[in-house]
PDB file of C-alpha atoms in Angstrom:
ATOM      1  CA  MET A 641      -8.944  18.612  11.264  1.00 32.00           C
ATOM      2  CA  SER A 642      -8.123  19.197  14.929  1.00 33.00           C
ATOM      3  CA  ASN A 643      -9.720  15.875  15.879  1.00 39.00           C
ATOM      4  CA  LEU A 644      -7.615  14.096  13.281  1.00 40.00           C
ATOM      5  CA  LYS A 645      -4.440  15.745  14.566  1.00 42.00           C
ATOM      6  CA  GLU A 646      -5.290  14.848  18.164  1.00 44.00           C
ATOM      7  CA  LYS A 647      -5.723  11.199  17.259  1.00 53.00           C
ATOM      8  CA  HIS A 648      -2.156  11.065  15.941  1.00 52.00           C
ATOM      9  CA  SER A 649      -0.372  13.561  18.220  1.00 58.00           C
ATOM     10  CA  HIS A 650       0.776  11.054  20.854  1.00 65.00           C
ATOM     11  CA  HIS A 651       2.377   8.686  18.354  1.00 70.00           C
ATOM     12  CA  SER A 652       5.526   8.638  16.297  1.00 86.00           C
ATOM     13  CA  VAL A 653       4.475   9.016  12.639  1.00 92.00           C
ATOM     14  CA  VAL A 654       6.273   7.165   9.834  1.00 93.00           C
ATOM     15  CA  SER A 655       5.540   8.506   6.329  1.00 93.00           C
ATOM     16  CA  LEU A 656       5.592   6.136   3.357  1.00 93.00           C
ATOM     17  CA  ASN A 657       6.275   7.218  -0.204  1.00 89.00           C
ATOM     18  CA  ILE A 658       5.557   5.235  -3.357  1.00 87.00           C
ATOM     19  CA  GLY A 659       7.343   1.890  -3.265  1.00 85.00           C
ATOM     20  CA  GLN A 660       8.004   1.852   0.453  1.00 90.00           C
ATOM     21  CA  TYR A 661       6.785  -0.459   3.202  1.00 93.00           C
ATOM     22  CA  TYR A 662       7.119  -0.451   6.970  1.00 96.00           C
ATOM     23  CA  ALA A 663       6.406  -2.987   9.726  1.00 97.00           C
ATOM     24  CA  CYS A 664       6.694  -2.622  13.486  1.00 97.00           C
ATOM     25  CA  LYS A 665       5.673  -3.814  16.944  1.00 94.00           C
ATOM     26  CA  SER A 666       5.872  -0.415  18.588  1.00 80.00           C
ATOM     27  CA  GLY A 667       2.547   1.352  18.165  1.00 86.00           C
ATOM     28  CA  GLU A 668       3.567   3.928  15.593  1.00 93.00           C
ATOM     29  CA  VAL A 669       1.272   5.603  13.083  1.00 96.00           C
ATOM     30  CA  ILE A 670       2.071   4.879   9.432  1.00 96.00           C
ATOM     31  CA  ARG A 671       0.968   7.613   7.032  1.00 96.00           C
ATOM     32  CA  THR A 672       0.788   7.759   3.242  1.00 94.00           C
ATOM     33  CA  LEU A 673      -0.841   9.733   0.430  1.00 92.00           C
ATOM     34  CA  LEU A 674      -2.636   7.682  -2.262  1.00 91.00           C
ATOM     35  CA  GLY A 675      -4.027   8.403  -5.703  1.00 87.00           C
ATOM     36  CA  SER A 676      -4.248   5.438  -8.073  1.00 86.00           C
ATOM     37  CA  CYS A 677      -1.762   3.574  -5.875  1.00 88.00           C
ATOM     38  CA  VAL A 678      -3.002   1.174  -3.217  1.00 93.00           C
ATOM     39  CA  SER A 679      -1.864   0.528   0.326  1.00 96.00           C
ATOM     40  CA  THR A 680      -2.476  -2.599   2.314  1.00 96.00           C
ATOM     41  CA  CYS A 681      -2.442  -2.448   6.096  1.00 98.00           C
ATOM     42  CA  LEU A 682      -1.637  -5.900   7.476  1.00 98.00           C
ATOM     43  CA  PHE A 683      -1.627  -6.978  11.089  1.00 98.00           C
ATOM     44  CA  ASP A 684      -1.336  -9.970  13.387  1.00 98.00           C
ATOM     45  CA  ALA A 685      -3.336  -8.932  16.451  1.00 97.00           C
ATOM     46  CA  GLN A 686      -1.986 -11.767  18.609  1.00 97.00           C
ATOM     47  CA  ALA A 687       1.679 -10.942  17.933  1.00 97.00           C
ATOM     48  CA  LYS A 688       0.931  -7.189  17.909  1.00 97.00           C
ATOM     49  CA  VAL A 689       2.804  -6.761  14.630  1.00 98.00           C
ATOM     50  CA  ALA A 690       1.517  -4.436  11.925  1.00 98.00           C
ATOM     51  CA  GLY A 691       2.700  -2.918   8.682  1.00 98.00           C
ATOM     52  CA  MET A 692       1.729  -1.063   5.547  1.00 97.00           C
ATOM     53  CA  ASN A 693       2.977  -0.749   1.961  1.00 95.00           C
ATOM     54  CA  HIS A 694       2.434   1.696  -0.917  1.00 92.00           C
ATOM     55  CA  ILE A 695       2.043  -0.071  -4.277  1.00 84.00           C
ATOM     56  CA  LEU A 696       2.396   1.815  -7.575  1.00 78.00           C
ATOM     57  CA  LEU A 697       1.405  -0.934 -10.044  1.00 64.00           C
ATOM     58  CA  PRO A 698       0.531  -4.644  -9.851  1.00 56.00           C
ATOM     59  CA  HIS A 699       3.534  -5.866 -11.887  1.00 55.00           C
ATOM     60  CA  ILE A 700       7.189  -4.979 -12.296  1.00 46.00           C
ATOM     61  CA  ALA A 701       8.551  -4.379 -15.768  1.00 45.00           C
ATOM     62  CA  ASP A 702      12.316  -4.561 -15.148  1.00 44.00           C
ATOM     63  CA  MET A 703      13.727  -6.953 -12.555  1.00 42.00           C
ATOM     64  CA  ASN A 704      17.131  -5.236 -12.795  1.00 44.00           C
ATOM     65  CA  LYS A 705      15.696  -2.401 -10.720  1.00 45.00           C
ATOM     66  CA  PHE A 706      15.625  -4.504  -7.550  1.00 39.00           C
ATOM     67  CA  ASP A 707      15.551  -1.533  -5.209  1.00 44.00           C
ATOM     68  CA  LEU A 708      12.271  -0.462  -6.797  1.00 47.00           C
ATOM     69  CA  ASN A 709      10.549  -3.842  -6.337  1.00 49.00           C
ATOM     70  CA  ALA A 710       8.402  -2.648  -3.457  1.00 48.00           C
ATOM     71  CA  ARG A 711       6.577  -0.401  -5.928  1.00 49.00           C
ATOM     72  CA  TYR A 712       5.016  -3.463  -7.509  1.00 57.00           C
ATOM     73  CA  GLY A 713       2.229  -5.668  -6.172  1.00 62.00           C
ATOM     74  CA  ILE A 714       3.540  -9.146  -5.487  1.00 79.00           C
ATOM     75  CA  HIS A 715       6.955  -7.882  -4.390  1.00 78.00           C
ATOM     76  CA  ALA A 716       5.511  -5.204  -2.123  1.00 85.00           C
ATOM     77  CA  MET A 717       3.181  -7.684  -0.463  1.00 92.00           C
ATOM     78  CA  GLU A 718       5.820 -10.370   0.062  1.00 91.00           C
ATOM     79  CA  MET A 719       8.429  -7.894   1.317  1.00 91.00           C
ATOM     80  CA  LEU A 720       5.964  -6.539   3.880  1.00 95.00           C
ATOM     81  CA  ILE A 721       4.799 -10.003   4.949  1.00 96.00           C
ATOM     82  CA  ASN A 722       8.383 -11.264   5.303  1.00 96.00           C
ATOM     83  CA  GLU A 723       9.314  -8.235   7.422  1.00 97.00           C
ATOM     84  CA  MET A 724       6.301  -8.861   9.653  1.00 98.00           C
ATOM     85  CA  ILE A 725       7.191 -12.556  10.047  1.00 98.00           C
ATOM     86  CA  GLN A 726      10.693 -11.521  11.147  1.00 98.00           C
ATOM     87  CA  LEU A 727       9.018  -9.395  13.850  1.00 98.00           C
ATOM     88  CA  GLY A 728       7.003 -12.379  15.106  1.00 98.00           C
ATOM     89  CA  ALA A 729       3.819 -12.351  13.023  1.00 98.00           C
ATOM     90  CA  ARG A 730       2.388 -15.570  11.612  1.00 98.00           C
ATOM     91  CA  ARG A 731       1.213 -15.552   8.018  1.00 97.00           C
ATOM     92  CA  THR A 732      -1.852 -17.609   8.992  1.00 97.00           C
ATOM     93  CA  ARG A 733      -3.020 -14.917  11.445  1.00 98.00           C
ATOM     94  CA  LEU A 734      -2.645 -11.911   9.141  1.00 98.00           C
ATOM     95  CA  GLN A 735      -5.649  -9.692   8.492  1.00 98.00           C
ATOM     96  CA  ALA A 736      -5.872  -6.836   5.998  1.00 98.00           C
ATOM     97  CA  LYS A 737      -7.371  -3.441   5.362  1.00 98.00           C
ATOM     98  CA  ALA A 738      -6.774  -1.952   1.903  1.00 97.00           C
ATOM     99  CA  PHE A 739      -7.260   1.475   0.352  1.00 97.00           C
ATOM    100  CA  GLY A 740      -6.700   3.579  -2.762  1.00 94.00           C
ATOM    101  CA  GLY A 741      -6.982   2.756  -6.434  1.00 91.00           C
ATOM    102  CA  ALA A 742      -8.602   6.050  -7.377  1.00 89.00           C
ATOM    103  CA  ASN A 743      -9.227   6.918 -11.015  1.00 82.00           C
ATOM    104  CA  VAL A 744      -7.138  10.084 -11.009  1.00 76.00           C
ATOM    105  CA  LEU A 745      -4.417   9.711 -13.656  1.00 66.00           C
ATOM    106  CA  THR A 746      -4.825  11.533 -16.970  1.00 59.00           C
ATOM    107  CA  THR A 747      -2.914   8.722 -18.729  1.00 56.00           C
ATOM    108  CA  ALA A 748      -5.622   6.188 -17.860  1.00 50.00           C
ATOM    109  CA  THR A 749      -8.024   4.727 -20.396  1.00 56.00           C
ATOM    110  CA  ALA A 750     -11.559   3.689 -19.493  1.00 56.00           C
ATOM    111  CA  GLY A 751     -11.790   0.216 -17.950  1.00 60.00           C
ATOM    112  CA  SER A 752      -8.022  -0.191 -17.747  1.00 72.00           C
ATOM    113  CA  THR A 753      -6.898   2.403 -15.234  1.00 80.00           C
ATOM    114  CA  PRO A 754      -3.896   1.843 -12.961  1.00 82.00           C
ATOM    115  CA  GLY A 755      -6.249   2.252  -9.995  1.00 87.00           C
ATOM    116  CA  THR A 756      -8.589  -0.471 -11.249  1.00 89.00           C
ATOM    117  CA  LYS A 757      -5.670  -2.826 -11.903  1.00 88.00           C
ATOM    118  CA  ASN A 758      -4.302  -2.161  -8.411  1.00 88.00           C
ATOM    119  CA  ILE A 759      -7.669  -2.890  -6.785  1.00 92.00           C
ATOM    120  CA  GLU A 760      -8.031  -6.149  -8.741  1.00 91.00           C
ATOM    121  CA  PHE A 761      -4.499  -7.195  -7.793  1.00 90.00           C
ATOM    122  CA  ILE A 762      -4.957  -6.577  -4.071  1.00 93.00           C
ATOM    123  CA  LYS A 763      -8.284  -8.410  -3.901  1.00 95.00           C
ATOM    124  CA  GLU A 764      -6.900 -11.396  -5.851  1.00 92.00           C
ATOM    125  CA  PHE A 765      -3.684 -11.553  -3.802  1.00 93.00           C
ATOM    126  CA  LEU A 766      -5.489 -11.499  -0.470  1.00 96.00           C
ATOM    127  CA  GLU A 767      -7.999 -14.113  -1.617  1.00 95.00           C
ATOM    128  CA  LEU A 768      -5.253 -16.385  -2.970  1.00 93.00           C
ATOM    129  CA  GLU A 769      -3.212 -16.039   0.231  1.00 95.00           C
ATOM    130  CA  LYS A 770      -6.325 -16.524   2.398  1.00 97.00           C
ATOM    131  CA  ILE A 771      -5.737 -13.221   4.193  1.00 98.00           C
ATOM    132  CA  PRO A 772      -9.126 -11.792   5.206  1.00 98.00           C
ATOM    133  CA  LEU A 773      -9.869  -8.283   3.931  1.00 98.00           C
ATOM    134  CA  LEU A 774     -11.707  -6.730   6.876  1.00 98.00           C
ATOM    135  CA  THR A 775     -12.390  -3.344   5.320  1.00 97.00           C
ATOM    136  CA  SER A 776     -11.537  -1.381   2.211  1.00 97.00           C
ATOM    137  CA  ASP A 777     -12.079   2.000   0.591  1.00 96.00           C
ATOM    138  CA  PHE A 778     -11.312   1.774  -3.132  1.00 95.00           C
ATOM    139  CA  GLY A 779     -11.832   3.834  -6.258  1.00 91.00           C
ATOM    140  CA  GLY A 780     -13.358   7.256  -6.621  1.00 88.00           C
ATOM    141  CA  ASN A 781     -11.801  10.310  -8.233  1.00 84.00           C
ATOM    142  CA  PHE A 782      -9.991  11.728  -5.200  1.00 85.00           C
ATOM    143  CA  THR A 783      -6.797  11.052  -3.306  1.00 88.00           C
ATOM    144  CA  ARG A 784      -6.610   9.796   0.255  1.00 92.00           C
ATOM    145  CA  VAL A 785      -4.295  10.383   3.197  1.00 93.00           C
ATOM    146  CA  LEU A 786      -4.150   7.263   5.392  1.00 95.00           C
ATOM    147  CA  PHE A 787      -3.145   7.058   9.033  1.00 96.00           C
ATOM    148  CA  PHE A 788      -2.700   3.447  10.214  1.00 97.00           C
ATOM    149  CA  HIS A 789      -2.430   3.092  13.994  1.00 96.00           C
ATOM    150  CA  THR A 790      -0.307  -0.008  14.510  1.00 96.00           C
ATOM    151  CA  ASP A 791      -1.305  -0.362  18.165  1.00 94.00           C
ATOM    152  CA  THR A 792      -5.088  -0.455  17.616  1.00 95.00           C
ATOM    153  CA  PHE A 793      -5.064  -1.463  13.912  1.00 97.00           C
ATOM    154  CA  GLU A 794      -7.436   1.426  13.164  1.00 96.00           C
ATOM    155  CA  VAL A 795      -7.150   3.356   9.907  1.00 96.00           C
ATOM    156  CA  TYR A 796      -8.178   6.991   9.557  1.00 96.00           C
ATOM    157  CA  ILE A 797      -8.781   8.310   6.043  1.00 94.00           C
ATOM    158  CA  LYS A 798      -8.830  11.920   4.934  1.00 91.00           C
ATOM    159  CA  LYS A 799     -10.043  12.699   1.419  1.00 84.00           C
ATOM    160  CA  THR A 800      -7.547  15.251   0.132  1.00 76.00           C
ATOM    161  CA  GLU A 801      -7.682  18.835  -1.017  1.00 60.00           C
ATOM    162  CA  PRO A 802      -6.560  19.848  -4.538  1.00 50.00           C
ATOM    163  CA  VAL A 803      -3.007  20.797  -3.443  1.00 46.00           C
ATOM    164  CA  LEU A 804      -2.286  17.333  -2.036  1.00 52.00           C
ATOM    165  CA  ARG A 805      -4.099  15.729  -4.946  1.00 53.00           C
ATOM    166  CA  ASN A 806      -1.848  17.528  -7.442  1.00 59.00           C
ATOM    167  CA  LEU A 807       1.264  16.403  -5.526  1.00 59.00           C
ATOM    168  CA  ALA A 808       0.159  12.760  -5.506  1.00 56.00           C
ATOM    169  CA  LEU A 809      -0.829  12.841  -9.160  1.00 57.00           C
ATOM    170  CA  SER A 810       2.410  14.391 -10.386  1.00 62.00           C
ATOM    171  CA  GLN A 811       4.459  11.761  -8.514  1.00 60.00           C
ATOM    172  CA  GLU A 812       2.328   8.896  -9.815  1.00 59.00           C
ATOM    173  CA  GLU A 813       2.191  10.133 -13.421  1.00 60.00           C
ATOM    174  CA  GLU A 814       5.972  10.539 -13.528  1.00 60.00           C
ATOM    175  CA  LEU A 815       6.521   7.003 -12.232  1.00 55.00           C
ATOM    176  CA  VAL A 816       3.881   5.466 -14.511  1.00 54.00           C
ATOM    177  CA  ARG A 817       5.549   7.105 -17.545  1.00 58.00           C
ATOM    178  CA  ALA A 818       8.953   5.767 -16.484  1.00 55.00           C
ATOM    179  CA  VAL A 819       7.590   2.275 -15.883  1.00 50.00           C
ATOM    180  CA  SER A 820       5.821   2.161 -19.244  1.00 53.00           C
ATOM    181  CA  LYS A 821       9.238   2.471 -20.927  1.00 53.00           C
ATOM    182  CA  GLU A 822      10.623  -0.592 -19.107  1.00 48.00           C
ATOM    183  CA  LYS A 823      10.529  -4.014 -20.728  1.00 46.00           C
ATOM    184  CA  ASP A 824       8.147  -6.608 -19.316  1.00 44.00           C
ATOM    185  CA  TYR A 825       9.854  -9.381 -17.354  1.00 42.00           C
ATOM    186  CA  SER A 826       8.618 -11.905 -14.848  1.00 41.00           C
ATOM    187  CA  GLY A 827      11.190 -13.377 -12.503  1.00 42.00           C
ATOM    188  CA  ASP A 828      11.453 -15.691  -9.557  1.00 43.00           C
ATOM    189  CA  ILE A 829      10.318 -14.653  -6.131  1.00 41.00           C
ATOM    190  CA  ILE A 830      11.679 -16.238  -2.988  1.00 42.00           C
ATOM    191  CA  LEU A 831       8.938 -16.681  -0.418  1.00 44.00           C
ATOM    192  CA  PHE A 832       9.667 -17.318   3.226  1.00 46.00           C
ATOM    193  CA  ASP A 833       7.507 -19.488   5.413  1.00 49.00           C
ATOM    194  CA  GLU A 834       7.025 -18.880   9.082  1.00 48.00           C
TER     195      GLU A 834
END
């Protein structure tokens, strides 16, 4: 653990919770804790712009909850990409690293887990948008703590202990239960070009 701490000690650390995203040009470390959720680390090496999101589920159920949109796949990806473009990134130069999608929720049924759906979404989105996925660490039955260094574009992963796992799971299960009560609705998305 001391090596891991040393790697991050000279950087400002930004922590992401479920549904949040962050982009910067300043060489910060972006940290998050994942269970069945997924995070995508995007970067434009030429513009030195990087960012990360924390996605709860692939689709939104209620568009009236606009402030929660970043919890859901397509919205979380587009919000992060648009923020990065505003900082000088070009969509055509983006590269990705993606993580999470563990099979850890007790509400999951075999073959249709939130983690599996999240993994499928991320892979399909990146392929459709022609954003290369350079590396990934998906699935499993454990949670992950990610540290994304936005200056070097390196990602450090720590498989978590039971205490952190229980924290991640309780947050995710509560949100999944709330989302399952929302009605399904697909709305328009405004995409911004470079």
